[in-house]
Amino acid sequence: MNPHWQKSSHCSEGSSCVHVVATTTGTVRLTESADPTGAILTTTPQAFAALLRTARRPAGA
């Protein structure tokens, strides 16, 4: 089955963007559009959620 990668909502057209997909095995994979098959990071949903919380935190908080 071919995974359905989702592009970050913070990407402008033509930019190098982060793509994410949830797998059938319960992991989350991340890659970037400039080389989508080159480096694919695999993590747990909990670790990915922590990354998102940290990224959304205001600077200096």
XYZ file of N, CA, C and O in Angstrom:
244
model
N 0.835 -1.181 0.000
C 0.000 0.000 0.000
C 0.879 1.243 0.000
O 1.824 1.358 0.763
N 0.570 2.188 -0.853
C 1.323 3.425 -0.965
C 0.823 4.424 0.080
O -0.354 4.763 0.089
N 1.709 4.896 0.978
C 1.245 5.819 2.024
C 0.809 7.167 1.456
O 1.302 7.611 0.421
N -0.124 7.802 2.135
C -0.611 9.125 1.737
C 0.071 10.180 2.606
O -0.343 10.445 3.728
N 1.164 10.747 2.084
C 1.917 11.758 2.812
C 1.127 13.058 2.829
O 0.526 13.446 1.844
N 1.147 13.747 3.965
C 0.488 15.048 4.091
C 1.558 16.121 4.255
O 2.493 15.963 5.048
N 1.401 17.205 3.508
C 2.350 18.315 3.564
C 1.982 19.255 4.702
O 0.807 19.496 4.970
N 2.988 19.791 5.364
C 2.765 20.748 6.442
C 1.934 21.922 5.950
O 2.112 22.415 4.841
N 1.028 22.385 6.788
C 0.189 23.536 6.436
C 0.969 24.843 6.466
O 0.467 25.870 6.039
N 2.197 24.821 6.955
C 3.017 26.032 7.030
C 3.951 26.189 5.827
O 4.833 27.039 5.845
N 3.753 25.395 4.796
C 4.605 25.464 3.605
C 3.970 26.364 2.557
O 2.776 26.273 2.294
N 4.791 27.192 1.960
C 4.308 27.953 0.811
C 4.621 27.153 -0.446
O 5.461 26.258 -0.437
N 3.949 27.431 -1.501
C 4.124 26.683 -2.747
C 5.569 26.790 -3.225
O 6.146 27.858 -3.269
N 6.163 25.657 -3.558
C 7.520 25.631 -4.075
C 8.593 25.544 -3.002
O 9.752 25.369 -3.316
N 8.213 25.650 -1.743
C 9.186 25.575 -0.660
C 9.513 24.123 -0.340
O 8.754 23.218 -0.633
N 10.653 23.935 0.297
C 10.985 22.634 0.831
C 10.158 22.451 2.094
O 10.225 23.270 3.009
N 9.355 21.407 2.150
C 8.372 21.245 3.223
C 8.517 19.920 3.938
O 9.028 18.959 3.385
N 7.990 19.879 5.141
C 7.923 18.639 5.908
C 6.654 17.896 5.501
O 5.601 18.494 5.348
N 6.789 16.588 5.320
C 5.654 15.714 5.020
C 5.569 14.669 6.118
O 6.584 14.225 6.643
N 4.356 14.267 6.462
C 4.138 13.302 7.547
C 3.105 12.262 7.117
O 2.204 12.552 6.332
N 3.265 11.046 7.637
C 2.301 9.977 7.386
C 2.240 9.075 8.617
O 3.256 8.827 9.266
N 1.036 8.650 8.961
C 0.846 7.637 10.008
C 0.830 6.283 9.323
O 0.160 6.110 8.303
N 1.569 5.341 9.861
C 1.656 4.024 9.237
C 0.645 3.058 9.838
O 0.077 3.311 10.903
N 0.460 1.948 9.183
C -0.452 0.918 9.674
C 0.130 0.187 10.881
O -0.590 -0.508 11.586
N 1.423 0.362 11.134
C 2.066 -0.285 12.281
C 2.048 0.598 13.528
O 2.591 0.225 14.564
N 1.445 1.788 13.429
C 1.321 2.663 14.585
C 2.448 3.654 14.778
O 2.548 4.269 15.830
N 3.303 3.801 13.782
C 4.372 4.796 13.874
C 4.034 6.009 13.016
O 3.097 5.983 12.221
N 4.822 7.056 13.183
C 4.680 8.273 12.383
C 5.994 8.458 11.634
O 7.074 8.311 12.212
N 5.899 8.761 10.347
C 7.098 8.993 9.533
C 7.103 10.422 9.040
O 6.060 10.970 8.700
N 8.309 11.004 9.007
C 8.498 12.375 8.532
C 9.573 12.389 7.460
O 10.565 11.656 7.547
N 9.379 13.234 6.463
C 10.377 13.431 5.421
C 10.251 14.857 4.914
O 9.407 15.614 5.367
N 11.098 15.239 3.976
C 11.000 16.580 3.407
C 10.912 16.504 1.897
O 11.416 15.581 1.284
N 10.255 17.487 1.313
C 9.905 17.427 -0.102
C 11.102 17.475 -1.039
O 11.029 16.981 -2.153
N 12.214 18.046 -0.634
C 13.375 18.136 -1.521
C 13.944 16.753 -1.840
O 14.493 16.551 -2.921
N 13.813 15.801 -0.929
C 14.316 14.445 -1.132
C 13.438 13.474 -0.340
O 13.857 12.933 0.683
N 12.198 13.249 -0.780
C 11.222 12.491 0.014
C 11.586 11.044 0.307
O 11.086 10.467 1.259
N 12.451 10.438 -0.477
C 12.819 9.055 -0.199
C 14.209 8.943 0.407
O 14.645 7.857 0.759
N 14.923 10.065 0.536
C 16.293 10.054 1.052
C 16.375 9.809 2.539
O 17.000 8.862 2.993
N 15.750 10.636 3.317
C 15.793 10.507 4.773
C 14.367 10.479 5.300
O 13.641 11.456 5.177
N 13.981 9.359 5.848
C 12.656 9.224 6.439
C 12.853 8.906 7.918
O 13.467 7.893 8.268
N 12.376 9.801 8.768
C 12.468 9.606 10.211
C 11.214 8.890 10.691
O 10.112 9.235 10.287
N 11.390 7.906 11.553
C 10.263 7.169 12.109
C 10.229 7.403 13.613
O 11.260 7.320 14.278
N 9.052 7.697 14.138
C 8.900 7.986 15.556
C 7.558 7.469 16.064
O 6.753 6.955 15.294
N 7.331 7.627 17.348
C 6.059 7.224 17.945
C 5.077 8.392 17.863
O 5.493 9.557 17.768
N 3.787 8.116 17.918
C 2.813 9.208 17.943
C 3.024 10.146 19.141
O 2.860 11.356 19.025
N 3.435 9.593 20.280
C 3.661 10.413 21.469
C 4.830 11.386 21.263
O 4.748 12.552 21.645
N 5.914 10.913 20.687
C 7.068 11.772 20.438
C 6.736 12.832 19.389
O 7.166 13.981 19.509
N 5.960 12.466 18.381
C 5.562 13.436 17.362
C 4.671 14.508 17.979
O 4.822 15.691 17.694
N 3.752 14.118 18.848
C 2.888 15.085 19.525
C 3.720 16.045 20.376
O 3.450 17.247 20.421
N 4.748 15.533 21.040
C 5.629 16.387 21.849
C 6.376 17.367 20.954
O 6.554 18.542 21.320
N 6.813 16.920 19.788
C 7.476 17.813 18.832
C 6.539 18.936 18.410
O 6.931 20.114 18.389
N 5.295 18.607 18.097
C 4.328 19.626 17.687
C 4.033 20.621 18.812
O 3.963 21.829 18.575
N 3.891 20.114 20.031
C 3.653 21.016 21.172
C 4.818 21.990 21.331
O 4.626 23.181 21.554
N 6.025 21.495 21.211
C 7.217 22.325 21.353
C 7.311 23.338 20.224
O 7.613 24.515 20.459
N 7.029 22.928 19.010
C 7.102 23.833 17.863
C 6.056 24.932 17.931
O 6.293 26.044 17.465
N 4.919 24.643 18.526
C 3.832 25.620 18.629
C 4.010 26.575 19.809
O 3.342 27.595 19.875
N 4.906 26.246 20.710
C 5.124 27.063 21.906
C 5.721 28.417 21.494
O 6.655 28.459 20.693
N 5.204 29.503 22.028
C 5.768 30.819 21.709
C 7.246 30.902 22.116
O 7.659 30.293 23.095
N 8.016 31.648 21.354
C 9.432 31.829 21.658
C 9.594 32.411 23.056
O 8.869 33.313 23.451
N 10.517 31.850 23.812
C 10.784 32.330 25.154
C 9.866 31.766 26.213
O 9.987 32.092 27.384
N 8.923 30.923 25.817
C 7.976 30.354 26.800
C 8.572 29.163 27.497
O 9.391 28.492 27.042
